[in-house]
Coordinates of C-alpha atoms in Angstrom, one line a residue:
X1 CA 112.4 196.2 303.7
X2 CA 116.1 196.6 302.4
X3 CA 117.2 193.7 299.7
X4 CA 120.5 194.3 301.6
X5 CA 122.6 192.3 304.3
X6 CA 122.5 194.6 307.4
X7 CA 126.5 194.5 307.3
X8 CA 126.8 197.9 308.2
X9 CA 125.0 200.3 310.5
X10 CA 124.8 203.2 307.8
X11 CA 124.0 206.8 308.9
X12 CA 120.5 208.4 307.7
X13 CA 122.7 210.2 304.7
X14 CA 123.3 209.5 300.8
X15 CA 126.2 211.7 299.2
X16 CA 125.1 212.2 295.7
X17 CA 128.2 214.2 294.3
X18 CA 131.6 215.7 295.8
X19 CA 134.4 217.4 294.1
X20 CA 137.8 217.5 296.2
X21 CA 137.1 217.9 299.7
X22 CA 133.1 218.8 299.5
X23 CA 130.4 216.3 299.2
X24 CA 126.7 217.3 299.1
X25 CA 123.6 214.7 300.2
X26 CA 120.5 214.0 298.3
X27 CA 118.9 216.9 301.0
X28 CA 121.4 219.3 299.0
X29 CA 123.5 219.9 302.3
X30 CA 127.9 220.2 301.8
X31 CA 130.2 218.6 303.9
X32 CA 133.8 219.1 304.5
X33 CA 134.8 215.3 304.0
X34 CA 137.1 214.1 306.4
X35 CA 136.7 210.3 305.9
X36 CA 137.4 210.7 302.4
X37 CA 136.2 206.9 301.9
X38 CA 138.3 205.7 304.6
X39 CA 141.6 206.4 303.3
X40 CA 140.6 206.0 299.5
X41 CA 140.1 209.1 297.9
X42 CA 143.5 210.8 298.5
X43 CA 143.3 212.9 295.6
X44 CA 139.9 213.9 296.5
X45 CA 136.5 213.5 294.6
X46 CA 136.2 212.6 291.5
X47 CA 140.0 213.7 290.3
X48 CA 140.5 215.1 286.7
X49 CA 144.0 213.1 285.8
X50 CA 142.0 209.8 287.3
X51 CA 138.6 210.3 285.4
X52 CA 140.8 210.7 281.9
X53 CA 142.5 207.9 282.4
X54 CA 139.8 205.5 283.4
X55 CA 137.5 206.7 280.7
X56 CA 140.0 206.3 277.9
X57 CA 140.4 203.0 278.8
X58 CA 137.0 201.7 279.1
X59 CA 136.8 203.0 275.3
X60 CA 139.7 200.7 274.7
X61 CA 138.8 197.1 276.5
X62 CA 137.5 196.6 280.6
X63 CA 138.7 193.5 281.6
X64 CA 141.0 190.6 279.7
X65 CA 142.4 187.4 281.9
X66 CA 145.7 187.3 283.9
X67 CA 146.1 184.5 281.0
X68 CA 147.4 187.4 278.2
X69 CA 150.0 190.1 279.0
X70 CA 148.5 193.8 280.6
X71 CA 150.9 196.4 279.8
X72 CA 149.4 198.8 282.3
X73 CA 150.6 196.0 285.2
X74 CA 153.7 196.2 284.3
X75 CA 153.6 200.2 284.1
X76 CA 151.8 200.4 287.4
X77 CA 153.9 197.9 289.5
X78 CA 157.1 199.7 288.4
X79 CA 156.0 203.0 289.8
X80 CA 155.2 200.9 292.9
X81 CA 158.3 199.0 293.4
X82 CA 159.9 202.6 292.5
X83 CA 158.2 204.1 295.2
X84 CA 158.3 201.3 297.9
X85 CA 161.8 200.2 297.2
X86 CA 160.7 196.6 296.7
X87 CA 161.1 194.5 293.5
X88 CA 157.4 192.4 292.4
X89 CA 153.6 193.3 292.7
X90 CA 151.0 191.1 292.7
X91 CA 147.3 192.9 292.2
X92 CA 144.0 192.1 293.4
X93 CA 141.1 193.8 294.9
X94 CA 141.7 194.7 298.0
X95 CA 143.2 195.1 301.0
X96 CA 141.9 192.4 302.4
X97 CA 143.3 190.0 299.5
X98 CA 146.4 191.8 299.6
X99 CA 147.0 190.7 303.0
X100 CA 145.3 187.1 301.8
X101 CA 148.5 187.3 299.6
X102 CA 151.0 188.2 302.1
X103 CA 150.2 185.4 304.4
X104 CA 150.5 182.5 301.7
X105 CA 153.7 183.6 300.5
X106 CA 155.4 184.3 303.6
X107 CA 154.1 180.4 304.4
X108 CA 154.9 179.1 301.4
X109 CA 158.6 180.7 300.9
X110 CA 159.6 180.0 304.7
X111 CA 158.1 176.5 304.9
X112 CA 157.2 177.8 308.4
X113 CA 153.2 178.3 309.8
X114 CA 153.1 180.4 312.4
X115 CA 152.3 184.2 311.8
X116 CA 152.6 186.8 314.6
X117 CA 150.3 189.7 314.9
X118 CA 149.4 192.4 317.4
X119 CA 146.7 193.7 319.9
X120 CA 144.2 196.3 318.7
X121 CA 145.7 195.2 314.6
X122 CA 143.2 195.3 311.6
X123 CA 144.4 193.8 308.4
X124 CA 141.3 192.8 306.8
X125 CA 137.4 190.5 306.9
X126 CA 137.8 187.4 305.3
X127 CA 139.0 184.3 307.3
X128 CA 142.6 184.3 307.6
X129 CA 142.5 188.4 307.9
X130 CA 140.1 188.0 310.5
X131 CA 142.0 185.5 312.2
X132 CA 145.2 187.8 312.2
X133 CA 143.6 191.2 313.4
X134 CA 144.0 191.0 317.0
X135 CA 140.5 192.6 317.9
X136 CA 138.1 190.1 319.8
X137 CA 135.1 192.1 318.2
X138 CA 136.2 190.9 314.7
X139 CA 136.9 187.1 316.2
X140 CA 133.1 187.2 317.7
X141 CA 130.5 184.8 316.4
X142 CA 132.5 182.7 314.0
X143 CA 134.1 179.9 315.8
X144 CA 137.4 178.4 315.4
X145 CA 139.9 181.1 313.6
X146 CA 142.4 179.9 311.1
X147 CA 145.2 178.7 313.6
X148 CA 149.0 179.5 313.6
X149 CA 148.1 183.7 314.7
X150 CA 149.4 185.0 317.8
X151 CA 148.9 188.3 319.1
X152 CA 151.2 190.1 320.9
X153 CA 150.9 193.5 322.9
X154 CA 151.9 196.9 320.3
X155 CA 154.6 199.1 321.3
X156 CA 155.7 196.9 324.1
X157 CA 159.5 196.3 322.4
X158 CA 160.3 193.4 325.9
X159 CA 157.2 191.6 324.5
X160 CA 159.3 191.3 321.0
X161 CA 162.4 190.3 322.8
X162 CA 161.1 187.7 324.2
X163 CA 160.0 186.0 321.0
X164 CA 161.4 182.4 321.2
X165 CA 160.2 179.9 318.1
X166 CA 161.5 178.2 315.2
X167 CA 158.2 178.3 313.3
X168 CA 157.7 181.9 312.6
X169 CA 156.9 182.8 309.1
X170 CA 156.1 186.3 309.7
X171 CA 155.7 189.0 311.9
X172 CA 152.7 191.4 310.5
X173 CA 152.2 194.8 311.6
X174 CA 150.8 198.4 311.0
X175 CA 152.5 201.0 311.7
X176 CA 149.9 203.4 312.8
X177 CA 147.6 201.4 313.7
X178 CA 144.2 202.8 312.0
X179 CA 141.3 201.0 313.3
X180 CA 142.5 200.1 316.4
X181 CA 142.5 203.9 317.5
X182 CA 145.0 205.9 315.3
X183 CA 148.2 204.1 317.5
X184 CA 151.8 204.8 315.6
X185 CA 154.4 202.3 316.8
X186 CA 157.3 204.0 318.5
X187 CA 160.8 203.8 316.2
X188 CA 162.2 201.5 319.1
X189 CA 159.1 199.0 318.8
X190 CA 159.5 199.2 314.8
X191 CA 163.2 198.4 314.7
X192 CA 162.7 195.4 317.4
X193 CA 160.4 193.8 315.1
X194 CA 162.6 193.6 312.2
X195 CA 165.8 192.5 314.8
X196 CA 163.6 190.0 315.5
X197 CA 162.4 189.0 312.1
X198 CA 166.0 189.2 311.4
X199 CA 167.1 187.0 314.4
X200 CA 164.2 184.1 313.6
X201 CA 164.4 184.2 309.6
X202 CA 160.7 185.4 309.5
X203 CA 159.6 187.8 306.9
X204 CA 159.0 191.5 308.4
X205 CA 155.2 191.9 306.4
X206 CA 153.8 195.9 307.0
X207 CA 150.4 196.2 306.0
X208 CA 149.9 199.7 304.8
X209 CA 146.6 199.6 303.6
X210 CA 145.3 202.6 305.7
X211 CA 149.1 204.3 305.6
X212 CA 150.2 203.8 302.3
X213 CA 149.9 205.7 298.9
X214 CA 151.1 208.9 300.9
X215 CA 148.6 209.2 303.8
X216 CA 151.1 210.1 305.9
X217 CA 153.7 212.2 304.1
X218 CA 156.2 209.7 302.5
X219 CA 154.8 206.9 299.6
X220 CA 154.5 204.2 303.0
X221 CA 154.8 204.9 306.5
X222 CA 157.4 202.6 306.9
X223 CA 159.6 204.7 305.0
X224 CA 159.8 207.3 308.1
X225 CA 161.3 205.1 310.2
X226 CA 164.3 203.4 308.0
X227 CA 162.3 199.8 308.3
X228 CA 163.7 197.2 305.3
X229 CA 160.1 195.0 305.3
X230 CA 159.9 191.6 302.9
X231 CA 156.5 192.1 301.8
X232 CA 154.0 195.5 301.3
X233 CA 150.4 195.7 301.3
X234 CA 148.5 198.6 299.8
X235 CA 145.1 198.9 298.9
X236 CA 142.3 201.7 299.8
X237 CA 144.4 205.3 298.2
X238 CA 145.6 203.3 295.5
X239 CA 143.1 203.9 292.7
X240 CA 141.5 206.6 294.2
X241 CA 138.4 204.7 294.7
X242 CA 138.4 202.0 292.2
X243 CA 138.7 198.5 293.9
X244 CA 142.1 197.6 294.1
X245 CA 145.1 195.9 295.9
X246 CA 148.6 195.2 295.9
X247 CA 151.1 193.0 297.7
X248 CA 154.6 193.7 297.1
X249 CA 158.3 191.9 297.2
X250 CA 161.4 191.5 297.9
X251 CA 163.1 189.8 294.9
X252 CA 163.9 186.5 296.5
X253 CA 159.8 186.0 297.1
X254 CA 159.6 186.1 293.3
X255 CA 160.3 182.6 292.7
X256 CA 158.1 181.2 295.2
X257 CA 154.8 182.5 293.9
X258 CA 155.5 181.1 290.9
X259 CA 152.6 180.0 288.3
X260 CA 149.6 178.5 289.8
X261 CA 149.9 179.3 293.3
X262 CA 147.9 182.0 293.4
X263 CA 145.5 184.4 291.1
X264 CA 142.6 186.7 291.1
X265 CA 140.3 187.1 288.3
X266 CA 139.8 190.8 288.4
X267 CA 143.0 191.6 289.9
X268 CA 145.1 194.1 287.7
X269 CA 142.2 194.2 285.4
X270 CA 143.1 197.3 282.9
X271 CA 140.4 199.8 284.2
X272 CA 141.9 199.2 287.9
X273 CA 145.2 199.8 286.1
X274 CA 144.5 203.4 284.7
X275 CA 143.2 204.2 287.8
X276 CA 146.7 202.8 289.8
X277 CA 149.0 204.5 287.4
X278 CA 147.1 207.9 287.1
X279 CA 147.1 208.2 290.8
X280 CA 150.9 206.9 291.4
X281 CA 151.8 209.7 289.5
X282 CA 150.4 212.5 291.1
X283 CA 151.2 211.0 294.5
X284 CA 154.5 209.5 294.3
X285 CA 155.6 213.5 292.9
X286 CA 158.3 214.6 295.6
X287 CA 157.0 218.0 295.4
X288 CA 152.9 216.5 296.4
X289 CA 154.5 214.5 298.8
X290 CA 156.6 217.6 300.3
X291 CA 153.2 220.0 300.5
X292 CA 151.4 217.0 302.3
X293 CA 154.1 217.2 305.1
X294 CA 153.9 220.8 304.8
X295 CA 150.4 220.8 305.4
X296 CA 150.1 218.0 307.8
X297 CA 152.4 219.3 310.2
X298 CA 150.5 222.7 310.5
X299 CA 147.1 220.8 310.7
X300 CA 148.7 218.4 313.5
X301 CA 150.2 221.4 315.3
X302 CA 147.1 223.7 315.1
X303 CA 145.0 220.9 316.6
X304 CA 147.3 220.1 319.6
X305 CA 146.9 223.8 319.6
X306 CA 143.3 224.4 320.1
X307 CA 142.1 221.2 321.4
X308 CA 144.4 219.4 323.7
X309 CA 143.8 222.2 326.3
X310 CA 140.4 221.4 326.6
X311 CA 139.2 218.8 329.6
X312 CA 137.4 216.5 326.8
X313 CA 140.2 216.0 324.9
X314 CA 143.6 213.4 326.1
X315 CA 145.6 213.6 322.8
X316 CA 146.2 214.6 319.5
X317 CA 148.2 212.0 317.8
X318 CA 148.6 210.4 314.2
X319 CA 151.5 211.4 311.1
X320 CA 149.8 213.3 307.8
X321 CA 146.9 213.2 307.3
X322 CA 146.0 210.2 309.6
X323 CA 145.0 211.8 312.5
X324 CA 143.1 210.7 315.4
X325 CA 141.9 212.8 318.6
X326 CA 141.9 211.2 321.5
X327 CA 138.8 212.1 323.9
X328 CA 138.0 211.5 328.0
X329 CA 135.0 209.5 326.7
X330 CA 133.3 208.0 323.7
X331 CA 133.8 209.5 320.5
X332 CA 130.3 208.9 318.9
X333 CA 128.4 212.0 320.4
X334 CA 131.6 214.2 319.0
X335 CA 131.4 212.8 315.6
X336 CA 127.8 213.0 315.2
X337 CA 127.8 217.0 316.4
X338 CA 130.6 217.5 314.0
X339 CA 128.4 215.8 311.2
X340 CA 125.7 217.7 312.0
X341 CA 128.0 221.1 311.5
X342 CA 129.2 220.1 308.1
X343 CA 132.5 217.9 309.2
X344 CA 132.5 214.1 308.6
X345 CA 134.7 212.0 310.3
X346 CA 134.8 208.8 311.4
X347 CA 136.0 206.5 314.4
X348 CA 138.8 204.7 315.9
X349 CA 138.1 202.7 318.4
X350 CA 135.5 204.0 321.2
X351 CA 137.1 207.1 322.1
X352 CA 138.6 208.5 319.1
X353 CA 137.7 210.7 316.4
X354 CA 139.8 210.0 312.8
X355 CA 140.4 212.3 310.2
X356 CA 141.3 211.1 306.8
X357 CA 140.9 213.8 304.9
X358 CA 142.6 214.0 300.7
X359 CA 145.7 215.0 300.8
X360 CA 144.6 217.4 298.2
X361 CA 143.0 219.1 301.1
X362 CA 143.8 223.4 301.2
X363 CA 145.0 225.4 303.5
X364 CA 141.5 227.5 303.4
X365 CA 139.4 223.8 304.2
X366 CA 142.1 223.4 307.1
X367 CA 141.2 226.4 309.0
X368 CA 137.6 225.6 308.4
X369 CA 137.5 221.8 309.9
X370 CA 139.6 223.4 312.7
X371 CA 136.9 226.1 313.6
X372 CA 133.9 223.2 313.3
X373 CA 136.1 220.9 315.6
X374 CA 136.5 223.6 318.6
X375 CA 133.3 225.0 318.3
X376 CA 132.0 221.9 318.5
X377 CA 133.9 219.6 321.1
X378 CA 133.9 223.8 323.3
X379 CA 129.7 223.5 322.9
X380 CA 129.4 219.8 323.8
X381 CA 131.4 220.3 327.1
X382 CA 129.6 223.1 327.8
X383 CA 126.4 221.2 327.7
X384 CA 127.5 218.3 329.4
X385 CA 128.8 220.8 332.1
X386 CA 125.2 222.3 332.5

């Protein structure tokens, strides 16, 4: 019997080693990895610039309190204010606490309770993230959620409009939504939210968790779209697989979380820190950012391609390299055929398969997960035709 919590219904595989986009199990079998950790390892497995920078650091010190000054913080929350536009960074561990973060201090600086959120969202596991991700699956079994959340229906701009209160912190959103099926919010719906935020005095909060760190092209999603958000969450690509978060601010938050109203033991800690700078600068590069456009937009285009001409398939959609394809019915059968031809991917949703793949991901790997995903969605419709 497993010592473990049965938390997670884990597949029948252990991946022992990878190295960019390949990953091999303990039966000695390679796999194009398309999860890529769920968003995390964006420069691939186990990335050179990353592994010199953590390992000269734990020969230098792993952790010291938030109490004494941590040069790296300082070093790595430039680069991300650089890149987001934004002015403060508070660090923990996840995304989970970075959105933890986000909902205090858009409370605490408004004086206001209420948070909106919306249909089909995920921002995160523990109670308050929970109670914000608009998924009844997530609510199910716990009882009373933290109150003050209200979820309203994504991409339906009349639903913003309508917004009437005088007790609206925040309005909290994603703008592809990841685990709620791979959903990008229309520019229309985007810039109605912050009107709105605008009109009500709320803080516009993007939770770029899944999006962020260049998963879709730019440094954040939001960036696409000409959006002006208070607060910034990032987590997952950010230390290309060491456990980290961030939320980050506008400059007139600053004040408000001011000493004592929040912490995190581990949180900026100076091993997360190498990892966070050594991976901002690779990333944040305008010339890494331009080939992962490049590249993202021939992937996208060669799967509409190939596969949306085929019965099983509704719909190619998704920015990068956050992609999702939309099937006729459930995803699972898909994903475990691709698995089973060397491609992992994951879901979103019931019907649709995700592809996360590192955005150091080549041309050559490309053309290969392209080939394993027609061959096999063509071979599954032919057997379910039989």
């Amino acid at each position: 019997m497993s010592c473990l919590f049965p938390t997670y219904n884990r597949l029948d595989i252990e991946l022992v080693s990878g190295k960019g986009t390949k990953v091999k199990d303990s039966n000695g079998k390679t796999y194009l990895d398309f999860i890529a950790g769920i968003a995390v390892c964006n420069l691939g497995h186990s990335p050179a610039s990353v592994k010199k920078a953590v390992e000269e650091q734990l020969d230098k010190l792993w952790h010291v309190s938030n109490l004494f000054q941590i040069s790296l913080q300082e070093e790595a929350a430039k680069l991300l204010a650089g890149a987001s536009g934004l002015d403060a960074v508070f660090f923990c561990n996840s995304g989970a606490e970075a959105n933890e973060a986000a909902i205090k201090l858009a409370k605490k600086h408004t004086g206001k309770t209420k948070i909106l959120t919306f249909r089909q969202s995920f921002h995160g596991r523990t109670f308050a993230t929970m109670s914000a991700t608009g998924q009844e699956k997530i609510h199910s079994g716990f009882g009373p959620l933290v109150p003050a959340f209200e979820y309203l229906p994504y991409n339906d701009v009349e639903a913003v409009r309508e917004i009437e209160a005088d007790d609206i912190a925040g309005i909290m959103l994603e703008v592809i939504q990841g685990e709620g099926g791979v959903n990008p919010g229309t520019e229309t719906f985007l810039k109605e939210v912050e009107k709105k935020c605008r009109e009500l005095g709320a803080l516009l909060i993007i939770d770029e968790v899944q999006t962020g760190i260049g998963r879709t092209g730019a440094p954040f999603a939001y960036q696409h779209h000409g959006l002006h958000p208070d607060i910034v969450t990032a987590a997952k690509g950010l230390g290309s697989g060491f456990p980290v978060g961030a939320m980050i601010g506008r400059e007139e938050l600053i004040s408000t979380f001011s000493p004592g109203t929040h912490g995190s033991t581990f949180g900026g800690n100076p091993l997360a820190m190498a990892a966070v700078k050594a991976t901002l600068e690779t990333i944040m590069d305008d010339s890494f950012l331009c080939e992962v456009k490049r590249k993202s937009k021939l992937f996208i285009q060669s799967l509409k391609d190939k596969l949306e001409s085929l019965p099983q398939v509704n719909e190619v959609k998704g920015e990068g390299f956050m992609i999702g394809i939309q099937l006729e019915g459930e995803a699972k059968e898909s994903i475990e055929r691709l698995r089973e031809n060397g491609l992992l991917t994951l879901p979103a949703g019931p019907d649709v398969i995700r592809l996360l793949p590192p955005l150091t991901v080549t041309e050559t790997e490309l053309k290969e997960a392209l080939t394993i995903l027609e061959q096999s969605i063509n071979l599954q419709e032919a057997e379910a035709s039989r």
